[in-house]
GROMACS .gro file of N, CA, C and O in nm:
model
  528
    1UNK      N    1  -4.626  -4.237 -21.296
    1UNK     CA    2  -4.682  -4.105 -21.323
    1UNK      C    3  -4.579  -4.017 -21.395
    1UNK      O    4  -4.617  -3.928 -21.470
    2UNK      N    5  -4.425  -4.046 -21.369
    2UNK     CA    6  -4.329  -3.931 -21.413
    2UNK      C    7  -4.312  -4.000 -21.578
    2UNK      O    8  -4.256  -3.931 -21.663
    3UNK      N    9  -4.366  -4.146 -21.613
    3UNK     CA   10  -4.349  -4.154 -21.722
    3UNK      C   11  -4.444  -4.131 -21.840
    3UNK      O   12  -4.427  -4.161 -21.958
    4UNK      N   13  -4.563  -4.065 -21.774
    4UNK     CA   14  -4.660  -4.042 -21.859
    4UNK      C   15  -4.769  -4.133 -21.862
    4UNK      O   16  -4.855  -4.114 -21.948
    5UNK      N   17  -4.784  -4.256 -21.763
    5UNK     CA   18  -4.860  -4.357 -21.830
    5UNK      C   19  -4.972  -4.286 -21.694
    5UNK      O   20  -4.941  -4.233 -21.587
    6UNK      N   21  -5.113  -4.314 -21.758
    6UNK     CA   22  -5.214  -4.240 -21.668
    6UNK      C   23  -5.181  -4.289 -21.534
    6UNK      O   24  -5.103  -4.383 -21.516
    7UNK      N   25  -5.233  -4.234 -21.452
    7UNK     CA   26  -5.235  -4.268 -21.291
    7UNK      C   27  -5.397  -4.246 -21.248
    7UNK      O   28  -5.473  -4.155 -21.282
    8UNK      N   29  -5.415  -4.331 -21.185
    8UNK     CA   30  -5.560  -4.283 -21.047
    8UNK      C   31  -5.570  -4.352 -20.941
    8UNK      O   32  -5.578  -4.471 -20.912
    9UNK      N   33  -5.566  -4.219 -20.870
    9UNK     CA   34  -5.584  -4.215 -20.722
    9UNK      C   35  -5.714  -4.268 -20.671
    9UNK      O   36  -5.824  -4.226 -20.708
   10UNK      N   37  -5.695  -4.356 -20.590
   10UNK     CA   38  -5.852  -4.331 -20.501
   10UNK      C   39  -5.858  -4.307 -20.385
   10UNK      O   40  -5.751  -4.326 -20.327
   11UNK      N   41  -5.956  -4.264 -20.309
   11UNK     CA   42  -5.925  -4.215 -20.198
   11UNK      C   43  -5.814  -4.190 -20.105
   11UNK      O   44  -5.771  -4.074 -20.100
   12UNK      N   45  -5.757  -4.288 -20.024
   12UNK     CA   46  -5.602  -4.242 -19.946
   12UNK      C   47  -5.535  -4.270 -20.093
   12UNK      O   48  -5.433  -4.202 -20.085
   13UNK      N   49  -5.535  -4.314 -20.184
   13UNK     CA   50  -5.446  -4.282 -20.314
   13UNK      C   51  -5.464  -4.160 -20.374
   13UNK      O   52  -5.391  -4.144 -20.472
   14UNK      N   53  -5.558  -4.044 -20.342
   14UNK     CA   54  -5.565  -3.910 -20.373
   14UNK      C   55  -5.483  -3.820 -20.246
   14UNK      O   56  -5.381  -3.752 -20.247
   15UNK      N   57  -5.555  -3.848 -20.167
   15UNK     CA   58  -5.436  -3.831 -20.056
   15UNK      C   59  -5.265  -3.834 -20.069
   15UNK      O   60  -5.204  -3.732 -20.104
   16UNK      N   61  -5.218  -3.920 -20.047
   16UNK     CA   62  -5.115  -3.944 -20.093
   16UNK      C   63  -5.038  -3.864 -20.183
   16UNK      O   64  -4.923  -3.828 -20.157
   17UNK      N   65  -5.105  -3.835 -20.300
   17UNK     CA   66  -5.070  -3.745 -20.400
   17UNK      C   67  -5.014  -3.575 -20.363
   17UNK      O   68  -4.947  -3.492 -20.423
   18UNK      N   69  -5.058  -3.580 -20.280
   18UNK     CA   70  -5.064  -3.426 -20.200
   18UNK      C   71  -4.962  -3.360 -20.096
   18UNK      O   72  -4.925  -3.440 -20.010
   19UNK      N   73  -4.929  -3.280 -20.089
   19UNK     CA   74  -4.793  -3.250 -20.021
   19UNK      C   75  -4.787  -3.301 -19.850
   19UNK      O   76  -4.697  -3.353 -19.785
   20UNK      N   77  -4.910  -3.263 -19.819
   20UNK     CA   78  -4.902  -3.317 -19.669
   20UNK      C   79  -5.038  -3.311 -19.600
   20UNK      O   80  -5.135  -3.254 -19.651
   21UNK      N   81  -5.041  -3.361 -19.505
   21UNK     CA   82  -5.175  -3.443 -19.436
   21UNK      C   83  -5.192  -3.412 -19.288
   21UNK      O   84  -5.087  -3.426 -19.225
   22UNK      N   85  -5.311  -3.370 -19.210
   22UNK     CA   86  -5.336  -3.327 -19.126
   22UNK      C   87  -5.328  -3.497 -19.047
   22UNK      O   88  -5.305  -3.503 -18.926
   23UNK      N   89  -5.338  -3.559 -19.087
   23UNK     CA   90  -5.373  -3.726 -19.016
   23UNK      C   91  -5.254  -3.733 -18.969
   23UNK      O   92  -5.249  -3.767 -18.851
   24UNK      N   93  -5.090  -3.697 -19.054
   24UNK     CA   94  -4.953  -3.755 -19.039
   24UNK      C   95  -4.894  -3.619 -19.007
   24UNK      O   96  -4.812  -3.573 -19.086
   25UNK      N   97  -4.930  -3.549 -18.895
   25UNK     CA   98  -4.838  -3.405 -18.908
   25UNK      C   99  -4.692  -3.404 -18.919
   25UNK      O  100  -4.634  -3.480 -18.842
   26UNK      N  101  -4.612  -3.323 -19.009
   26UNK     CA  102  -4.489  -3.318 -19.001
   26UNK      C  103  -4.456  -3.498 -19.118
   26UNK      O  104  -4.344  -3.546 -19.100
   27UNK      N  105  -4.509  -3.543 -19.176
   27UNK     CA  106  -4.511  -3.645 -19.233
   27UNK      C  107  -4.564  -3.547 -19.404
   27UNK      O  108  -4.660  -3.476 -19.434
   28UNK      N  109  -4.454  -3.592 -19.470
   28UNK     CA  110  -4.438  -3.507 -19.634
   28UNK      C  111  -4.525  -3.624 -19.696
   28UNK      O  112  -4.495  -3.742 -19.676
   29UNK      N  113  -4.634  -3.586 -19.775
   29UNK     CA  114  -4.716  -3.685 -19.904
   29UNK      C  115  -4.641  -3.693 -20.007
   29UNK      O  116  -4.529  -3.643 -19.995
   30UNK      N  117  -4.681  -3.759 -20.144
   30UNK     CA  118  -4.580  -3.746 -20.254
   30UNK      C  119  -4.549  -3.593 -20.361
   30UNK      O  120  -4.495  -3.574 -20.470
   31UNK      N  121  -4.599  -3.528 -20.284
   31UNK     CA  122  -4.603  -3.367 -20.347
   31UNK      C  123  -4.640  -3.416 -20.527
   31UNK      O  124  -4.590  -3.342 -20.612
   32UNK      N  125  -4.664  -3.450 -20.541
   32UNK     CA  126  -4.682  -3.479 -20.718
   32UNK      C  127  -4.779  -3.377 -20.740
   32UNK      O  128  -4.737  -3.288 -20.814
   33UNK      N  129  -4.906  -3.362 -20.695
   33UNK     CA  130  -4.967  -3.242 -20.685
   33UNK      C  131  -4.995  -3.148 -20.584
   33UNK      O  132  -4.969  -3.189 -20.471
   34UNK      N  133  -5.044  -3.028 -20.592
   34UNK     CA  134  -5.002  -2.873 -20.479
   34UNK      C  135  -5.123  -2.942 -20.421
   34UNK      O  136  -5.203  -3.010 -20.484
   35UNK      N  137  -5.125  -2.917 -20.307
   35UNK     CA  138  -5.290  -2.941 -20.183
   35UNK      C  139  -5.226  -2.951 -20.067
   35UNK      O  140  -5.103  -2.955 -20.053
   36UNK      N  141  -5.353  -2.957 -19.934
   36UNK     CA  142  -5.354  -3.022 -19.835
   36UNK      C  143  -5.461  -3.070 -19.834
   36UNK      O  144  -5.565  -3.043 -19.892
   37UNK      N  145  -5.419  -3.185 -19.727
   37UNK     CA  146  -5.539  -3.299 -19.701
   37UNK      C  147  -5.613  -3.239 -19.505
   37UNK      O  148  -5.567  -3.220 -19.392
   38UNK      N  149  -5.685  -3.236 -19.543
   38UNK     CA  150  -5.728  -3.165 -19.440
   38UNK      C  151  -5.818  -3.244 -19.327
   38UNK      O  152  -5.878  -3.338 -19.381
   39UNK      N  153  -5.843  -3.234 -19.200
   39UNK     CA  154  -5.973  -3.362 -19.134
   39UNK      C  155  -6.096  -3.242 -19.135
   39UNK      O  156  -6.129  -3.132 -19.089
   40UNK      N  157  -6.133  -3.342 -19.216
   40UNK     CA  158  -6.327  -3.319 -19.176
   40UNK      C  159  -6.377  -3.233 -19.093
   40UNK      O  160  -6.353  -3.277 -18.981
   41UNK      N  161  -6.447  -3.112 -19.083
   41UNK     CA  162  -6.503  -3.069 -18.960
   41UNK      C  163  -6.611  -3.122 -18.892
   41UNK      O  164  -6.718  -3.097 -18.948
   42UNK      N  165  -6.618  -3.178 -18.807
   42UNK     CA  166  -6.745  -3.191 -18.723
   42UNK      C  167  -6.873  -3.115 -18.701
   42UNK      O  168  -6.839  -3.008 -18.751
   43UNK      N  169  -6.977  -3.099 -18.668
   43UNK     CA  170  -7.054  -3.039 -18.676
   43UNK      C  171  -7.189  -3.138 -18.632
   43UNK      O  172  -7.202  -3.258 -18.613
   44UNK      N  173  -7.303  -2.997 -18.628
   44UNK     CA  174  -7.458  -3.111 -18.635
   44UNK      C  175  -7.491  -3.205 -18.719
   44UNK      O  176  -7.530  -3.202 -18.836
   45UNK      N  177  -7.478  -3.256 -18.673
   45UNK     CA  178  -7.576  -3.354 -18.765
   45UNK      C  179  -7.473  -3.461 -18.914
   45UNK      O  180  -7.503  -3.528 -19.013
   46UNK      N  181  -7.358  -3.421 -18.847
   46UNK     CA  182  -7.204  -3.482 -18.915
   46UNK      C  183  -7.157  -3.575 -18.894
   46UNK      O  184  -7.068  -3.543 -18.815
   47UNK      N  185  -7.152  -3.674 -18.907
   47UNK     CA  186  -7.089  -3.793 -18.874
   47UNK      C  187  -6.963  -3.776 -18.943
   47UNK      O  188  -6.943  -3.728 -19.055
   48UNK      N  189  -6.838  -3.843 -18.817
   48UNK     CA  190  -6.690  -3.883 -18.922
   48UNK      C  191  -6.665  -3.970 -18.847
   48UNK      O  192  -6.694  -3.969 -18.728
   49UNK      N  193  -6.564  -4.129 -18.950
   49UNK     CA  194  -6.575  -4.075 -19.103
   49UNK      C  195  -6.741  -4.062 -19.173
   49UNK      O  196  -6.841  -4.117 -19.128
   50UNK      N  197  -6.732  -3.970 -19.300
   50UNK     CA  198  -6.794  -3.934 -19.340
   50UNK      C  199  -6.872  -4.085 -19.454
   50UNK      O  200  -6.812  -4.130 -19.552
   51UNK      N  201  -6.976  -4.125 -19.419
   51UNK     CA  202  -6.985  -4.267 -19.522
   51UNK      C  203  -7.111  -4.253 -19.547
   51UNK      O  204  -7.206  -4.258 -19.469
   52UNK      N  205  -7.107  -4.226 -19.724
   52UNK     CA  206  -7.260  -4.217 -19.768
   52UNK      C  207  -7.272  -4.150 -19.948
   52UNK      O  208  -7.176  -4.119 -20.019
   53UNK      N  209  -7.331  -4.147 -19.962
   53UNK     CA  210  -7.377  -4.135 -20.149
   53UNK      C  211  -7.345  -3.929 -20.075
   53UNK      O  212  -7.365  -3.889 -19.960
   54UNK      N  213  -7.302  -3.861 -20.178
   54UNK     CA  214  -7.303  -3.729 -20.195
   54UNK      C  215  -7.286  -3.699 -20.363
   54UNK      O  216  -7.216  -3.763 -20.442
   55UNK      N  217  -7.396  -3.552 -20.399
   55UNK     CA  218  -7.395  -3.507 -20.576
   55UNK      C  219  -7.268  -3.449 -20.554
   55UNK      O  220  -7.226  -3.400 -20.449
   56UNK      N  221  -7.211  -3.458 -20.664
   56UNK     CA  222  -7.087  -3.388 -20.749
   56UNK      C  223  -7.135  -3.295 -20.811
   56UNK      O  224  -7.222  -3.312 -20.897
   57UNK      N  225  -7.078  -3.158 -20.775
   57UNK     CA  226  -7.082  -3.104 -20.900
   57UNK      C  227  -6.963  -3.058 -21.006
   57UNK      O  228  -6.858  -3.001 -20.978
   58UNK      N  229  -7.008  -3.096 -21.123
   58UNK     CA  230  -6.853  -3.123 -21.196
   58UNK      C  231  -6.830  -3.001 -21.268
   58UNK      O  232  -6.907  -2.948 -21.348
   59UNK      N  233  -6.691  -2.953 -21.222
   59UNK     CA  234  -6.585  -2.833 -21.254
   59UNK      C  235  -6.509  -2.841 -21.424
   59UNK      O  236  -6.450  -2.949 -21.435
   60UNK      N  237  -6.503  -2.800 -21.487
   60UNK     CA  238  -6.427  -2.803 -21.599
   60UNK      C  239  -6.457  -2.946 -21.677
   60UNK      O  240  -6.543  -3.029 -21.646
   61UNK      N  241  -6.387  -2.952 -21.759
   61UNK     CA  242  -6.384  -3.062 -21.889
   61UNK      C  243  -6.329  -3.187 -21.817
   61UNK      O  244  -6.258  -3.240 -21.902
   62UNK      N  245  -6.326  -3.259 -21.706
   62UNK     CA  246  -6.299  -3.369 -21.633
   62UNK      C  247  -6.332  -3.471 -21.745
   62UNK      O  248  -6.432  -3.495 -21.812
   63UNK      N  249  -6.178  -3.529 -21.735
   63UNK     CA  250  -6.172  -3.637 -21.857
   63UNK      C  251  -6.219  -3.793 -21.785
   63UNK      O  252  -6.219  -3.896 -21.854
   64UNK      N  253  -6.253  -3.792 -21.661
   64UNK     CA  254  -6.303  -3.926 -21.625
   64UNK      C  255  -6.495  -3.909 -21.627
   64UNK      O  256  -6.574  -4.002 -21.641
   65UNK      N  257  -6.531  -3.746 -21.606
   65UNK     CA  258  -6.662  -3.770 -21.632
   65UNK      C  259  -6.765  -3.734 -21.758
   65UNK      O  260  -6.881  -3.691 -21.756
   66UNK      N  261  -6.676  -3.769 -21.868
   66UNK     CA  262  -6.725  -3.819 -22.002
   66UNK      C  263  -6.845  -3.902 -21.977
   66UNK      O  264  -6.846  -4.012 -21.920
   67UNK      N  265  -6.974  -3.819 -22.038
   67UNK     CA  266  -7.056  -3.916 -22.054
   67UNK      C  267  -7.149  -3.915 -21.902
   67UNK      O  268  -7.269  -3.929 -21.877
   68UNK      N  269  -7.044  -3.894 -21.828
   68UNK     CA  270  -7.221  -3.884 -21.686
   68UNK      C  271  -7.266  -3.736 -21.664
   68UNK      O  272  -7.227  -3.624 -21.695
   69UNK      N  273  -7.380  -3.800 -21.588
   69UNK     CA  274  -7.460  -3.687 -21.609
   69UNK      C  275  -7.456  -3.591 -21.512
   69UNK      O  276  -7.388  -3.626 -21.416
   70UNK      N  277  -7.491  -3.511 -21.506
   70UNK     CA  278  -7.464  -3.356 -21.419
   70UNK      C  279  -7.525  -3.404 -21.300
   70UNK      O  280  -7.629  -3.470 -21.304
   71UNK      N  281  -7.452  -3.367 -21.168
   71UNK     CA  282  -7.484  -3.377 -21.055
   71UNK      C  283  -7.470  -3.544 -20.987
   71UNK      O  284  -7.511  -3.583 -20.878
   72UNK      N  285  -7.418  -3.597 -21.063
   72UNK     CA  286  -7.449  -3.750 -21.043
   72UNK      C  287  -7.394  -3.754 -20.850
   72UNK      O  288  -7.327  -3.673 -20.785
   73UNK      N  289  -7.470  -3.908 -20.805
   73UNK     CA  290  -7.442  -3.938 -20.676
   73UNK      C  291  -7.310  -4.004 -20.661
   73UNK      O  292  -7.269  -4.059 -20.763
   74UNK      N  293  -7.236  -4.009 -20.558
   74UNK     CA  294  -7.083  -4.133 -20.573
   74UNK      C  295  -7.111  -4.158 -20.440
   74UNK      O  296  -7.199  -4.104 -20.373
   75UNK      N  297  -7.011  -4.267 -20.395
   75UNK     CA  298  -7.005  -4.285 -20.267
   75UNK      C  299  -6.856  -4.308 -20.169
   75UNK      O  300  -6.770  -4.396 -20.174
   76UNK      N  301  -6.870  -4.189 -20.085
   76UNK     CA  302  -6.791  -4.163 -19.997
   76UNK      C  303  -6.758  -4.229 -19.880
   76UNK      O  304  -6.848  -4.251 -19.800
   77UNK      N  305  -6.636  -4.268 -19.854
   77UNK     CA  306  -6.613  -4.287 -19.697
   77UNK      C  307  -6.453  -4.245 -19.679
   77UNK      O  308  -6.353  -4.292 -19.733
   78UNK      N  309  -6.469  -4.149 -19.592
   78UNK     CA  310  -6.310  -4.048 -19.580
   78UNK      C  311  -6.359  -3.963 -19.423
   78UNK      O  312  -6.461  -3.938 -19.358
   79UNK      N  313  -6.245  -3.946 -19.419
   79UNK     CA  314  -6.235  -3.889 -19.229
   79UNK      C  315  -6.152  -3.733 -19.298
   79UNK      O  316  -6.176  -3.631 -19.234
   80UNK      N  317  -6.083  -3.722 -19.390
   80UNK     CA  318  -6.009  -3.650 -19.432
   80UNK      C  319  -6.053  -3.590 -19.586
   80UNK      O  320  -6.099  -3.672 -19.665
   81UNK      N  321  -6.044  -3.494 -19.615
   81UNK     CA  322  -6.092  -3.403 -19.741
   81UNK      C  323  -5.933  -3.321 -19.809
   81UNK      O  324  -5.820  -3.315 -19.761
   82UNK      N  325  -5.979  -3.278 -19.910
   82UNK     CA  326  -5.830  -3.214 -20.018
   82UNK      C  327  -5.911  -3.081 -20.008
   82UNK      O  328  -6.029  -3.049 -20.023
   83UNK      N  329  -5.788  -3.013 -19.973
   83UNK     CA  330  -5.784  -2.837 -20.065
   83UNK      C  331  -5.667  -2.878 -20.153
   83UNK      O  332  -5.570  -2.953 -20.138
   84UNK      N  333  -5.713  -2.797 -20.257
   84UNK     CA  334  -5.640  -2.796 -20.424
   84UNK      C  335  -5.666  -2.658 -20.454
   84UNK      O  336  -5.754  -2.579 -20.421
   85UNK      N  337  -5.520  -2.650 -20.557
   85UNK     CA  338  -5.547  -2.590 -20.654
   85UNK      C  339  -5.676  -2.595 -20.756
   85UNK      O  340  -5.725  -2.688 -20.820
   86UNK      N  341  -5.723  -2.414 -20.739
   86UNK     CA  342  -5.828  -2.481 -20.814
   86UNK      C  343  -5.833  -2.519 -21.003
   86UNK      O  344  -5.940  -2.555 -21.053
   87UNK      N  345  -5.757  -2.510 -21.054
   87UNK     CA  346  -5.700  -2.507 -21.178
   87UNK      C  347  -5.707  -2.680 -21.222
   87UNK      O  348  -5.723  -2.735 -21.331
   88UNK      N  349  -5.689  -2.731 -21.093
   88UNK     CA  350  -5.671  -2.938 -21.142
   88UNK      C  351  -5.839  -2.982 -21.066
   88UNK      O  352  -5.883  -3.095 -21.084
   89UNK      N  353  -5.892  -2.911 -21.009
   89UNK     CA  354  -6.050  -2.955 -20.951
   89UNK      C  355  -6.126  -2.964 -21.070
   89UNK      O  356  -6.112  -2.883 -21.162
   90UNK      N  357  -6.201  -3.050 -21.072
   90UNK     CA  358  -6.257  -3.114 -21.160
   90UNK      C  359  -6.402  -3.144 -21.090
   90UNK      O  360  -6.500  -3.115 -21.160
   91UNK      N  361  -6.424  -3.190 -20.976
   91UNK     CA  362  -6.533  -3.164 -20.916
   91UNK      C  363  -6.508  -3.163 -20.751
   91UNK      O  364  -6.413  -3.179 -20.674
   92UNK      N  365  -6.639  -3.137 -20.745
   92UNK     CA  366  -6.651  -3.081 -20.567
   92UNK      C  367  -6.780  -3.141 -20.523
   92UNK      O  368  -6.880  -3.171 -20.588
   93UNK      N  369  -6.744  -3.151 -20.368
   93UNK     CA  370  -6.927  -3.188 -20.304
   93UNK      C  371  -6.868  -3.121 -20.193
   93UNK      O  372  -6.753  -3.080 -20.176
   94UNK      N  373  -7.011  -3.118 -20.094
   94UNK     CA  374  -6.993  -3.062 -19.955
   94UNK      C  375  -6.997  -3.173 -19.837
   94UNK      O  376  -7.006  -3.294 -19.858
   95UNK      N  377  -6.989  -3.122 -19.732
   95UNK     CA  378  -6.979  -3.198 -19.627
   95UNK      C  379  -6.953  -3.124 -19.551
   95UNK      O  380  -6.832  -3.101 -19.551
   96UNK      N  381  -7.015  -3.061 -19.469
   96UNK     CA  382  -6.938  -2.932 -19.355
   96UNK      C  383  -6.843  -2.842 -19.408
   96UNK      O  384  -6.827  -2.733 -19.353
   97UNK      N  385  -6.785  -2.869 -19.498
   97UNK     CA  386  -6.758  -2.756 -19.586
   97UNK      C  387  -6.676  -2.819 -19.723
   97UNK      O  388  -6.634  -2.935 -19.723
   98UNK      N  389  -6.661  -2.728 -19.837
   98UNK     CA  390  -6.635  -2.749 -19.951
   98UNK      C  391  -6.470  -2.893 -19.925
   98UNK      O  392  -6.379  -2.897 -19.843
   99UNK      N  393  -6.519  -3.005 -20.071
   99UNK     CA  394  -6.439  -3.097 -20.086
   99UNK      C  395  -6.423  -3.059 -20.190
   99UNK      O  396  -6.507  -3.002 -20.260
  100UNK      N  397  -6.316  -3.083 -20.217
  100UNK     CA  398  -6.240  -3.097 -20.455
  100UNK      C  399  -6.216  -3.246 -20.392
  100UNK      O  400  -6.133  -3.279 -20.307
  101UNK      N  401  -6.314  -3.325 -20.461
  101UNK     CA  402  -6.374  -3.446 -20.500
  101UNK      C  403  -6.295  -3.526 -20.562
  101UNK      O  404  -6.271  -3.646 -20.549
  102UNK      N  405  -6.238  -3.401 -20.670
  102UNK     CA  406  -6.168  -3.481 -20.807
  102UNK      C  407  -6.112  -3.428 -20.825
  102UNK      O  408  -6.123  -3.322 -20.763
  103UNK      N  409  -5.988  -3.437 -20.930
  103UNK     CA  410  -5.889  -3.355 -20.970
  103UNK      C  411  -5.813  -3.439 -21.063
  103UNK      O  412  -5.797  -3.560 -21.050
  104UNK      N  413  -5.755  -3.342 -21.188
  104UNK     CA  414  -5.658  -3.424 -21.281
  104UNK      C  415  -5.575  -3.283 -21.293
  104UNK      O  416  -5.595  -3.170 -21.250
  105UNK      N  417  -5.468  -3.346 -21.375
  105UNK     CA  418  -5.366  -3.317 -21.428
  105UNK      C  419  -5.278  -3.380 -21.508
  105UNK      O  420  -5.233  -3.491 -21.482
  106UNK      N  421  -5.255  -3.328 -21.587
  106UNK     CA  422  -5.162  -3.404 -21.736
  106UNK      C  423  -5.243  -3.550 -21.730
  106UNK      O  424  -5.357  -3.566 -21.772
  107UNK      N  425  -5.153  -3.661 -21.664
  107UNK     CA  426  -5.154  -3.772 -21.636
  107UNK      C  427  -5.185  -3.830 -21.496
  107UNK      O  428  -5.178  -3.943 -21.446
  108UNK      N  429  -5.215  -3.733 -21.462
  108UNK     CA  430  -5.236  -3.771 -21.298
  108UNK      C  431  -5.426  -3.738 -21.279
  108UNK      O  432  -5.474  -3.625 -21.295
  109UNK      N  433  -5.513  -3.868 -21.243
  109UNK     CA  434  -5.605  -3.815 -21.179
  109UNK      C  435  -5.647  -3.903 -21.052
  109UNK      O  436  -5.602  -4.012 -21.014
  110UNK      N  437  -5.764  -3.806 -20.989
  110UNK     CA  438  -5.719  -3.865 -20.838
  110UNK      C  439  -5.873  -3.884 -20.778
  110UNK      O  440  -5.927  -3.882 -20.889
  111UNK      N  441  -5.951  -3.896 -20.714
  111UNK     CA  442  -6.086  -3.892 -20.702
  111UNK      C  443  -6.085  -3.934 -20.526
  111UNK      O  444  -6.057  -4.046 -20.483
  112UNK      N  445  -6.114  -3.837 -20.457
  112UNK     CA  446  -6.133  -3.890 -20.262
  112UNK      C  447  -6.271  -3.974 -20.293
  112UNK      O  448  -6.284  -4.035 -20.187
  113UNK      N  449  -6.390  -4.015 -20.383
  113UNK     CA  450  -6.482  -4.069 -20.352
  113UNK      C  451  -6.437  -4.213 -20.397
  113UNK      O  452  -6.318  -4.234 -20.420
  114UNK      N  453  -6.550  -4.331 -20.410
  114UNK     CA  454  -6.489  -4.455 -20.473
  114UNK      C  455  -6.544  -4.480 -20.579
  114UNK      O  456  -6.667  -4.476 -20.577
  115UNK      N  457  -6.490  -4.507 -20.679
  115UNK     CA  458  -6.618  -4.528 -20.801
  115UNK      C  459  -6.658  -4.631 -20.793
  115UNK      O  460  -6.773  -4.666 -20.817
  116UNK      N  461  -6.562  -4.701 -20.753
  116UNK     CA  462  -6.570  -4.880 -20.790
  116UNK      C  463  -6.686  -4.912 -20.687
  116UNK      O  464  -6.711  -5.032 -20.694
  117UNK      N  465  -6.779  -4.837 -20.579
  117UNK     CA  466  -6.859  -4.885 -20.521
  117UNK      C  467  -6.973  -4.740 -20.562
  117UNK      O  468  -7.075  -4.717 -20.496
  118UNK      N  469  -6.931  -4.661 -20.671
  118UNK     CA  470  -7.075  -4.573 -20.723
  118UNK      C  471  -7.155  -4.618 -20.825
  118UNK      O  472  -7.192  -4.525 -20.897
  119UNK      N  473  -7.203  -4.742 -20.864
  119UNK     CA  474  -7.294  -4.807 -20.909
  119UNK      C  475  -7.240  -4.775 -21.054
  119UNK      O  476  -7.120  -4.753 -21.072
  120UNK      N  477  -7.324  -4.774 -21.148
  120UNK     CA  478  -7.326  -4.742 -21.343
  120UNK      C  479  -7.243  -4.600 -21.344
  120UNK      O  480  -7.140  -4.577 -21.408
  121UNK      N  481  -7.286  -4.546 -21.291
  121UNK     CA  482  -7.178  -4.363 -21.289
  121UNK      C  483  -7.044  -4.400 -21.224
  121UNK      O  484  -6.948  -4.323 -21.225
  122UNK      N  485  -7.042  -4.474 -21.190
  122UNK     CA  486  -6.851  -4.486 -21.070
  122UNK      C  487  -6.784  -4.556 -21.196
  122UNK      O  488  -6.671  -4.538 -21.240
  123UNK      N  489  -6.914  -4.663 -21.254
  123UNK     CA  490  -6.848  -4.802 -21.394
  123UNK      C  491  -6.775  -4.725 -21.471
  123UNK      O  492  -6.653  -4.729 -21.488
  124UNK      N  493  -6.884  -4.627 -21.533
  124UNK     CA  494  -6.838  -4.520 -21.627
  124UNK      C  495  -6.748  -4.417 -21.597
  124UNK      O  496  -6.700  -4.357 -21.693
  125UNK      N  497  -6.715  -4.383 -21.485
  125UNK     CA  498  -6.576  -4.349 -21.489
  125UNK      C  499  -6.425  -4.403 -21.484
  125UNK      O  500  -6.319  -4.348 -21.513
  126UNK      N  501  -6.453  -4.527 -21.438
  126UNK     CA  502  -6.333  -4.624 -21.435
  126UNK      C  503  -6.356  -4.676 -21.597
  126UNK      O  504  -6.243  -4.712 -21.631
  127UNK      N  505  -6.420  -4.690 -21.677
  127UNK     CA  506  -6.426  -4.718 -21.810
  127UNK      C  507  -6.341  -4.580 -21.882
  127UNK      O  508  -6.252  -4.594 -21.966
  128UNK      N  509  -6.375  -4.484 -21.845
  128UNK     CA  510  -6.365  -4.352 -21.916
  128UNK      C  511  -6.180  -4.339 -21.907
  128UNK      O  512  -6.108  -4.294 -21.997
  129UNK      N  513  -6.125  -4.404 -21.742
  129UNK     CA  514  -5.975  -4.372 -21.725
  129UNK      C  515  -5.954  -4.479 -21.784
  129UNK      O  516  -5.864  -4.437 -21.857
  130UNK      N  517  -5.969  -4.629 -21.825
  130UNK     CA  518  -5.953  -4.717 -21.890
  130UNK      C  519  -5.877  -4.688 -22.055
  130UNK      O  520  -5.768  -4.716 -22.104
  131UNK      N  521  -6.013  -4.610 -22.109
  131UNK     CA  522  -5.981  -4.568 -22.212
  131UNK      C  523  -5.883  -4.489 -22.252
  131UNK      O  524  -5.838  -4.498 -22.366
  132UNK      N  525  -5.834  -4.392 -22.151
  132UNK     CA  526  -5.747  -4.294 -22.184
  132UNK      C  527  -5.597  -4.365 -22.292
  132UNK      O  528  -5.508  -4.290 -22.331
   0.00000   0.00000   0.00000
């Protein structure tokens, strides 16, 4: 990442990225980008971990979602969610309360959902960081 060549995160690899983690208290992430990783709130009708298709809605010019379409479904499974800066969010969904989904920067992007199991829209974004 410090040499410029793209990076992506996926789930605990977005994690990771982040200064520190409610899962590892007192345990430092790779600070590469500003956040915390936060656990899930519980609630009615909430299951955690959280495992299931949720819409995105996509924030700014997100260079991995070239080409899909607005609101698309992905699929989630995480016990733990990111607060970010909102300046690198790129997209968001809910779940008991607001997730930043996604996020880039320079060379760094990071995604808590999985693409590689979000059908033709997850393809097309792992095609899209491919290309970079």
């Amino acid at each position: 990442a410090e040499r410029g060549t793209p990076f992506l995160g996926i789930c605990l690899g977005l994690q990771l990225l982040f200064e520190e983690s409610e899962e590892s208290p007192g345990v430092k992430g790779l600070g590469i980008l500003k956040g915390k990783i936060r656990r899930l709130p519980g609630g009615e009708g909430l299951k955690i971990p959280h495992m299931g298709w949720n819409t995105l809605e996509l924030a700014g010019e997100g260079r991995l979602f070239k080409g899909v379409p607005e609101e698309p479904f992905v699929y989630f499974v995480h016990s733990y969610y990111l607060e970010a800066q909102e300046e690198i969010v790129k997209a968001v969904t809910w779940y008991g309360t607001k997730i930043h989904a996604s996020v880039e920067k320079g060379n760094v992007f990071a995604c808590q959902f999985h693409p590689e199991k979000s059908s033709s829209t997850g393809l097309l974004m792992l095609e899209n960081f491919v290309g970079l």
